[in-house]
Coordinates of C-alpha atoms and ligand atoms in Angstrom, one line a residue:
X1 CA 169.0 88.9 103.1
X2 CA 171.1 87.5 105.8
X3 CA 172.4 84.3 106.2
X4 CA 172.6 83.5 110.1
X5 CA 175.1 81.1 109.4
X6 CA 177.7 83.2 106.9
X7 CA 181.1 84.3 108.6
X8 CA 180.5 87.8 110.2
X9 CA 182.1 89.6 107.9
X10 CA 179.6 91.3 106.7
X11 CA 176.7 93.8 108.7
X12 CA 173.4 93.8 108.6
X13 CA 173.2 97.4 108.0
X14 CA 173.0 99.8 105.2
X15 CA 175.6 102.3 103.8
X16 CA 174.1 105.1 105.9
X17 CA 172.6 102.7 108.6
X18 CA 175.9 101.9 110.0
X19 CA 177.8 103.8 112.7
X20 CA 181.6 104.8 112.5
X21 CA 182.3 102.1 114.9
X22 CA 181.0 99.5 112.8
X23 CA 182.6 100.9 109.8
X24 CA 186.1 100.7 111.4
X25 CA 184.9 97.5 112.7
X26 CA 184.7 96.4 109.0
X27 CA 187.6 97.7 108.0
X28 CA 189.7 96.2 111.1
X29 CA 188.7 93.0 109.8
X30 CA 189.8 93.0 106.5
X31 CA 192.9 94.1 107.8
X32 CA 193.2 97.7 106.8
X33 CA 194.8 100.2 108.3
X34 CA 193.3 102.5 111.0
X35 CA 192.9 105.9 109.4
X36 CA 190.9 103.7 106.3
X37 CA 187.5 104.4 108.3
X38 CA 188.1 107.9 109.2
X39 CA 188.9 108.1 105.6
X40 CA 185.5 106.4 104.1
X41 CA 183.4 108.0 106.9
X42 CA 184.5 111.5 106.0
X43 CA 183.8 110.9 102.0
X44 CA 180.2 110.2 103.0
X45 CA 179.3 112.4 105.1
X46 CA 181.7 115.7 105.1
X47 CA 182.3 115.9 101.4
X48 CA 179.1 114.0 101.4
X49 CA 180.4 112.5 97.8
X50 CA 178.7 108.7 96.9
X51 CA 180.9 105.8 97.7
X52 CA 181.9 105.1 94.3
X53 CA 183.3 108.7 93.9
X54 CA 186.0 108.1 97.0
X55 CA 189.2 107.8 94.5
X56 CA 191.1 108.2 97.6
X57 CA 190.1 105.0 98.4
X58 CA 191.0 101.7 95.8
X59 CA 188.8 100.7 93.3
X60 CA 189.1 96.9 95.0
X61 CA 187.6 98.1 98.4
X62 CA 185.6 100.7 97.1
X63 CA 184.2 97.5 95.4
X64 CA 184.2 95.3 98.7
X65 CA 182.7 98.2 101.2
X66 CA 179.8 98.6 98.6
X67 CA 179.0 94.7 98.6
X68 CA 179.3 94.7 102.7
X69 CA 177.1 98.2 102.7
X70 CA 174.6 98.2 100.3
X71 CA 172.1 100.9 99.6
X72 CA 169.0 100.6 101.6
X73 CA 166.7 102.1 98.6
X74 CA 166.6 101.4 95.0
X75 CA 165.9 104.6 92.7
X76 CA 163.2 103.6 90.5
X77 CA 162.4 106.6 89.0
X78 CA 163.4 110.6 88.8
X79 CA 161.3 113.4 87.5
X80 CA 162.3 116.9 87.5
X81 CA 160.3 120.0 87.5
X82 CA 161.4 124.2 87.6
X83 CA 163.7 123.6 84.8
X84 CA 166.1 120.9 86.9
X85 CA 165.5 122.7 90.2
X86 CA 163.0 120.5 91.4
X87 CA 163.6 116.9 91.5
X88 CA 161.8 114.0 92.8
X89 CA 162.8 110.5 93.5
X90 CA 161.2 107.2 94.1
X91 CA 162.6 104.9 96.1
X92 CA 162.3 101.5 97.1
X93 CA 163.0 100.5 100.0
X94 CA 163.2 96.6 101.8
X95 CA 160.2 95.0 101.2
X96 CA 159.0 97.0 98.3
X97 CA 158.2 100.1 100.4
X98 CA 157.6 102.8 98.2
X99 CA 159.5 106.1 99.4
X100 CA 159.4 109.0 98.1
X101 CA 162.0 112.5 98.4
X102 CA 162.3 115.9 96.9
X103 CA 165.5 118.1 95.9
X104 CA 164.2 121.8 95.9
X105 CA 167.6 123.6 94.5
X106 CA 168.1 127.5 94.9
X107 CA 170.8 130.1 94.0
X108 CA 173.6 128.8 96.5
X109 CA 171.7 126.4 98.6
X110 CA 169.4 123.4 98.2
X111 CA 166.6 121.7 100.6
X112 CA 166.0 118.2 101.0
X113 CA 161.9 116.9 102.0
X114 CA 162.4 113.6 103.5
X115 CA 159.4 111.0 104.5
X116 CA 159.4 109.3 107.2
X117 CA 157.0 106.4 106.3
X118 CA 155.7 104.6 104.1
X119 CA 152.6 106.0 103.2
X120 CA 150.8 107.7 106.5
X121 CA 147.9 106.5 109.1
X122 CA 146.4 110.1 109.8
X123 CA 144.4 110.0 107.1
X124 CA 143.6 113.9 106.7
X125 CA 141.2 114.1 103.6
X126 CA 143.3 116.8 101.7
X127 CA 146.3 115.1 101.3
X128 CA 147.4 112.2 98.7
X129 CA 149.5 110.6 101.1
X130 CA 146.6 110.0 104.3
X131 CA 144.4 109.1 101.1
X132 CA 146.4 106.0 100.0
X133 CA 147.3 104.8 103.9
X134 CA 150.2 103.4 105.4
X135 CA 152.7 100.6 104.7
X136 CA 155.0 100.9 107.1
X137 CA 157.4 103.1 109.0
X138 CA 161.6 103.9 107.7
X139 CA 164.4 103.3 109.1
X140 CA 166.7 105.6 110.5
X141 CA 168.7 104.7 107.5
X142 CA 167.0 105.1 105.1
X143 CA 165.8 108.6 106.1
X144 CA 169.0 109.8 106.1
X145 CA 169.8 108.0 102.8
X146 CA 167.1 110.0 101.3
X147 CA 169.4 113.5 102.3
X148 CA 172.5 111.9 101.1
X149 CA 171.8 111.0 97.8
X150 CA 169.6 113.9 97.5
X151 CA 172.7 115.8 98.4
X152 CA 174.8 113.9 95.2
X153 CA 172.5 115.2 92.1
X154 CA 172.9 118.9 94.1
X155 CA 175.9 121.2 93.0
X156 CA 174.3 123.5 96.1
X157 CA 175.0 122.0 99.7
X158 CA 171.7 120.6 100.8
X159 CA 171.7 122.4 104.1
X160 CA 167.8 122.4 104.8
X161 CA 166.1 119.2 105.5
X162 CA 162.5 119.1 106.2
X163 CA 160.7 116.1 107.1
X164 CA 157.5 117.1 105.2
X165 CA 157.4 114.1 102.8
X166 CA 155.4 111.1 103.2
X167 CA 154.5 110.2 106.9
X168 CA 153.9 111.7 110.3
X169 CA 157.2 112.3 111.3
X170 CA 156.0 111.9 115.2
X171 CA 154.2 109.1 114.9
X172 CA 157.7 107.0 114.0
X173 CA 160.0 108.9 116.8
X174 CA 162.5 107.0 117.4
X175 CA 163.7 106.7 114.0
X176 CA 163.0 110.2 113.0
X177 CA 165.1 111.5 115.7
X178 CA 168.0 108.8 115.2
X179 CA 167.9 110.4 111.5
X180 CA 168.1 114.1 112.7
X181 CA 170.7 113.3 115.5
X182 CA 172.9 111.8 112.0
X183 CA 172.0 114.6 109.9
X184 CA 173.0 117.2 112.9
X185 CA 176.1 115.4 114.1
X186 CA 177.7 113.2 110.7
X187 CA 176.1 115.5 107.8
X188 CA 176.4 118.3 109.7
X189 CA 173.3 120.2 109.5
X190 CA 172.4 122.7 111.6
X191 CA 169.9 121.7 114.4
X192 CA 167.5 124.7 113.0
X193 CA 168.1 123.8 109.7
X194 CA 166.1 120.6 110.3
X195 CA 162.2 121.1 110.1
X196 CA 160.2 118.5 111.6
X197 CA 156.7 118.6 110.6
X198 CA 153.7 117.8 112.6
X199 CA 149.9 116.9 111.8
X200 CA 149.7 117.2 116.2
X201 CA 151.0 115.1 117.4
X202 CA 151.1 116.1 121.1
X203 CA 153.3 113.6 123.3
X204 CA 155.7 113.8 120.4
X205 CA 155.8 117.5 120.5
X206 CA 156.6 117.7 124.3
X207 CA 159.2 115.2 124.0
X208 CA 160.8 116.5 121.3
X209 CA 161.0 119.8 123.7
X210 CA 163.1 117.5 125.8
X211 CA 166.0 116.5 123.0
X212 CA 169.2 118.1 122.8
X213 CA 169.0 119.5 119.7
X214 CA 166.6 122.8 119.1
X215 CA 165.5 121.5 115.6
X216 CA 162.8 123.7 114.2
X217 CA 158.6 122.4 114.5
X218 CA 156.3 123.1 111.8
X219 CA 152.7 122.7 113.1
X220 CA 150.5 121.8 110.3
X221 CA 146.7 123.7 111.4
X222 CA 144.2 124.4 108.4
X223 CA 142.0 125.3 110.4
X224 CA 141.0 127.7 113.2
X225 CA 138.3 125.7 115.2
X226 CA 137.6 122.6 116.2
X227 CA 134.7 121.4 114.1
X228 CA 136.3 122.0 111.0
X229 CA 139.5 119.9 111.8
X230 CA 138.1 117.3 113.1
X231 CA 136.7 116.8 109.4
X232 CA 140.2 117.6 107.8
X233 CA 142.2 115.9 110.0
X234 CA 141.0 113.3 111.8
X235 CA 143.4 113.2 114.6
X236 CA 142.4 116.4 115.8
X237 CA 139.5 114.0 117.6
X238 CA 142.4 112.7 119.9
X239 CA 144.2 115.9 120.4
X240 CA 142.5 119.2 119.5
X241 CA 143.3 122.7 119.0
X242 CA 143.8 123.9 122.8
X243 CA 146.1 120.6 123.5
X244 CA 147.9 121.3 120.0
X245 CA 148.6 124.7 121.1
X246 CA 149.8 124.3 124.3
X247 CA 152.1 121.9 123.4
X248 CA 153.6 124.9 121.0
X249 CA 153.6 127.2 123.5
X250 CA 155.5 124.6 125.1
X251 CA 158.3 123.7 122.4
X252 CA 158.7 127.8 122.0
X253 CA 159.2 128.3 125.8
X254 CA 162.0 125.5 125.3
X255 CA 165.4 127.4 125.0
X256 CA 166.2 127.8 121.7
X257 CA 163.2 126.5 119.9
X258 CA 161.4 128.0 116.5
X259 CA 158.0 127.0 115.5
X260 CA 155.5 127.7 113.1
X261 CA 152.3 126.6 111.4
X262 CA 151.3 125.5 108.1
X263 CA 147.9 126.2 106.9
X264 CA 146.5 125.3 103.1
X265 CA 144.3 127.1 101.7
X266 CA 141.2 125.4 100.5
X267 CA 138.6 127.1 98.7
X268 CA 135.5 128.0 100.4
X269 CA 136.9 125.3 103.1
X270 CA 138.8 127.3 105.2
X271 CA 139.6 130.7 103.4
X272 CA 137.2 133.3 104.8
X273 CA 138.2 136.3 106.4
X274 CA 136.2 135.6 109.1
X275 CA 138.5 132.2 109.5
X276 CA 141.6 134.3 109.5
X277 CA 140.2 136.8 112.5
X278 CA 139.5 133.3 114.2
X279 CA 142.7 132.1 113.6
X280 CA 144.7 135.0 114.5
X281 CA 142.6 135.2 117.7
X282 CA 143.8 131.7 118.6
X283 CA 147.3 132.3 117.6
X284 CA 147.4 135.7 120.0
X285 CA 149.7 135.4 123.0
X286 CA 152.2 133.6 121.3
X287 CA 156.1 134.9 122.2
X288 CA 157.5 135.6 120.0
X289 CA 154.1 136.1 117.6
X290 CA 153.3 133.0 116.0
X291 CA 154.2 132.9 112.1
X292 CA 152.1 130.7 109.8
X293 CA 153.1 129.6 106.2
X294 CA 149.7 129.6 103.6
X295 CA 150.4 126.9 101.6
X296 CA 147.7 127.0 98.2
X297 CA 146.0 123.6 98.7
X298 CA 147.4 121.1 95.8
X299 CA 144.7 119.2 94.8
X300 CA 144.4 115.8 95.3
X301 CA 143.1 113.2 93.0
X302 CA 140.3 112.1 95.9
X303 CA 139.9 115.7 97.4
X304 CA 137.2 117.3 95.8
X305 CA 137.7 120.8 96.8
X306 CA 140.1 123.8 94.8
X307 CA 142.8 125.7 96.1
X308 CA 142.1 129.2 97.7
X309 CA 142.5 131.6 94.2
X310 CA 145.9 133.5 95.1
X311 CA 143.7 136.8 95.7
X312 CA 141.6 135.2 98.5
X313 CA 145.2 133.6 99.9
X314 CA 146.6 137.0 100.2
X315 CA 143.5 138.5 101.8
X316 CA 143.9 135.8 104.1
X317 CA 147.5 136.7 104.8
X318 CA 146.5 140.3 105.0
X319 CA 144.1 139.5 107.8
X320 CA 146.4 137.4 110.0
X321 CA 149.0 140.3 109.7
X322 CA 146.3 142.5 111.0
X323 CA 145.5 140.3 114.0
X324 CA 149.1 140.1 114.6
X325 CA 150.4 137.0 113.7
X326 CA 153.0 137.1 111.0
X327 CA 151.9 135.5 107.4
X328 CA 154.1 134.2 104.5
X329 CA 152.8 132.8 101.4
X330 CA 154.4 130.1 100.1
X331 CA 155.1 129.1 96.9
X332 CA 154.4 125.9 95.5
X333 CA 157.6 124.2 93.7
X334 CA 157.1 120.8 91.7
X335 CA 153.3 120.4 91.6
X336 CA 153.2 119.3 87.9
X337 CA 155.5 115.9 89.0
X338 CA 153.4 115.5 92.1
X339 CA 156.3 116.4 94.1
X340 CA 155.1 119.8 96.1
X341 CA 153.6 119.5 100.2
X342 CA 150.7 116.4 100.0
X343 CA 150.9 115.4 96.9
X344 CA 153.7 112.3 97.5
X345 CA 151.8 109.3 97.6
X346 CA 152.5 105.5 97.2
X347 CA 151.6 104.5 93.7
X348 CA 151.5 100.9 93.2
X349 CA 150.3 99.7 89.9
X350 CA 150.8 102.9 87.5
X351 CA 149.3 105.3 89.0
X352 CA 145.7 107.6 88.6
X353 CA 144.4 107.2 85.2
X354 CA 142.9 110.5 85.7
X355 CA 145.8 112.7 85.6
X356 CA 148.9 112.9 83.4
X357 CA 151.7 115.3 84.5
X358 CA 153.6 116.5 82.2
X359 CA 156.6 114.8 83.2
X360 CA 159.8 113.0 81.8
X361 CA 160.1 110.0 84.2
X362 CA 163.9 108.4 83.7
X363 CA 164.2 105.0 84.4
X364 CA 167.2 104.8 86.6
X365 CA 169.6 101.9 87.6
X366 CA 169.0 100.4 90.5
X367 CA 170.8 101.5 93.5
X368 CA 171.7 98.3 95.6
Ligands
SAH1 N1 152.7 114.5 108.4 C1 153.3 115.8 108.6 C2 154.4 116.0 107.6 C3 154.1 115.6 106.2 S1 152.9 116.5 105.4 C4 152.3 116.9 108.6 O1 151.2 116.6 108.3 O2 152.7 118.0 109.0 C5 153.8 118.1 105.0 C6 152.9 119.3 104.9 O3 152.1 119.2 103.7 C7 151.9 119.4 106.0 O4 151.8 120.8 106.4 C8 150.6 119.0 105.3 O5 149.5 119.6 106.0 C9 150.8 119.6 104.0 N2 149.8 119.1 103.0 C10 149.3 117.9 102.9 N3 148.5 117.7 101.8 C11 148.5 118.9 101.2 C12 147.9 119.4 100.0 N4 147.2 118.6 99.3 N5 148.2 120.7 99.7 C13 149.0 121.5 100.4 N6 149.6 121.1 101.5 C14 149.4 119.8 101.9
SF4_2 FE1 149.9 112.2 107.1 FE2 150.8 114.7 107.1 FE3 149.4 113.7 105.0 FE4 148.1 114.2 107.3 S1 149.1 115.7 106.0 S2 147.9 112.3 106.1 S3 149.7 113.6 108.8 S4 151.4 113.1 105.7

């Protein structure tokens, strides 16, 4: 809460909302010396430790920095999944926005799933998230917050971020891009290390072809006509398969652009072999080929339909290879906390009745 009529010695940002400028700011006006900022801004974002880890730094204004920057989410729970390599937080955020992110840890290197909203509007039917709705859109801040402190319960450096959490990513641009531009230049992330997924959404995709930095597009399809995903996702109505496409073709014509497609694989939805010859016939003519990623469906509490059985997902795989479009099944980390691709979902109240994961939920301290 601000007070409009406090002395302004204090921002109205967050710890990871406010620029260098306004850091040194800060510290200027407390009357430290110059390098102090340099100092702070390189603890949080080059050795990307938490503020209360900067020893090189006084206890006093380590104390004094956190009260003028506070954390823009409040942990309110962790689960973890993959013996520890999976973890999942959630978050709240102003307002009691409920955020959710995901730590997927590997042998040397870690990725980071970010969301972008709230909840999401697009409503496709498979997916938790478009089931519950939206509540509102994040900040720039607290996107990259979600990487940062991500980044402190990770021995690996967290040098993947994909925006595949909650939200459509392109349907809250500016702050999604004011996030990647902080990752890319303050975190240091490589521009193709950050995957920015999208349900379709067109203008987005060509002016994302426009930005500086070549980050990489994931185009989420599940399906390989028209008819079918307009009924799984419902914003196909506004921009369908053709425009989708072309605006692909587009962002891989860019200089320096990757792209691919997701796909999950629903049972008897959109799993035939006759659906992969379809799909592989719209993907031909891509340059370089286009690449999808199966992902098994995770079922959804209000989704009635299974995932693909892994024997029809390879088929599947088999067929797009044959058609010439590459083919990589993916495989599913955290689904028993709710944490893998469409299963993140606001939950207000406790939770579905229905379903008890096998899960040990820590209560955490609050982080603001
Ligand atoms: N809104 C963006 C990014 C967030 S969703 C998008 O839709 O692309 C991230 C990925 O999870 C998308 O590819 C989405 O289609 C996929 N997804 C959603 N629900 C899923 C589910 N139940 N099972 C498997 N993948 C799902
Ligand atoms: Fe939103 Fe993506 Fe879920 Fe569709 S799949 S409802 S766009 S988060």
């Amino acid at each position: 809460m601000t007070d409009p009529s406090a002395p302004a010695t204090t921002l109205t940002t967050t710890r990871y909302g406010a620029s260098f400028e306004e850091v040194a700011g800060l510290l200027s006006s407390w009357g430290e010396p110059a390098y102090r900022a340099r100092q702070v801004w390189d603890g949080l974002y080059r050795r990307r430790a938490p503020l209360e880890e900067l020893t090189d730094v006084g206890r006093p204004l380590r104390a004094r920095l956190a009260e003028a920057l506070p954390l823009a989410l409040a942990a309110r729970h962790t689960s973890s999944a993959d013996r520890g390599e999976t973890l999942k937080w959630l978050w709240e955020g102003a307002g009691g926005a409920s955020v959710e992110t995901v730590l997927m840890r590997y042998p040397g290197r870690a990725t980071v799933c970010v969301s972008t909203q709230a909840g999401c509007a697009m409503g496709c039917t498979f997916c938790a998230t478009g089931q519950a709705g939206f509540e509102r859109h994040l900040t720039a801040a607290e996107i990259v917050e979600q990487v940062a402190r991500a980044q402190h319960d990770s021995p690996q450096r967290a040098g993947n971020v994909v925006f595949m959490g909650m939200g459509e990513p392109l349907a809250n641009y500016d702050a999604t891009w004011a996030a990647v531009v902080r990752l890319h230049d303050d975190l240091g992330l490589s521009a193709r290390h950050i995957t920015v997924s999208t349900v379709g959404v067109v203008p987005g995709m060509r002016r994302l072809a426009t930005e500086r930095l070549p980050v990489t597009l994931a185009v989420s399809l599940h399906a390989p006509d028209d008819a079918l995903r307009d009924e799984l996702v419902p914003l196909n109505r506004r921009y369908p398969l053709a425009d989708v496409l072309a605006a692909a073709r587009h962002y891989l014509a860019t200089s320096g652009r990757r792209l691919s497609f997701e796909y999950a694989m629903i049972g008897g939805v959109n799993d035939a072999p006759a659906q992969a010859d379809a799909l592989a016939r719209r993907l031909s003519g891509f340059s370089p080929a286009a690449h999808v990623n199966l992902i098994p469906l995770n079922p959804t509490p209000g989704f009635g339909a299974p995932a693909s059985p892994p024997r029809r997902v390879a088929a599947f795989a088999e067929r797009l290879r044959a058609g010439g479009v590459g083919a990589t099944v993916r495989r599913n980390r955290g689904t028993e906390i709710d944490a893998a691709c469409g299963q993140l979902r606001t939950r207000h109240g406790g939770g579905d009745p229905g379903r008890s994961a096998p899960v040990t939920m820590v209560q955490r301290r609050g982080g603001s």
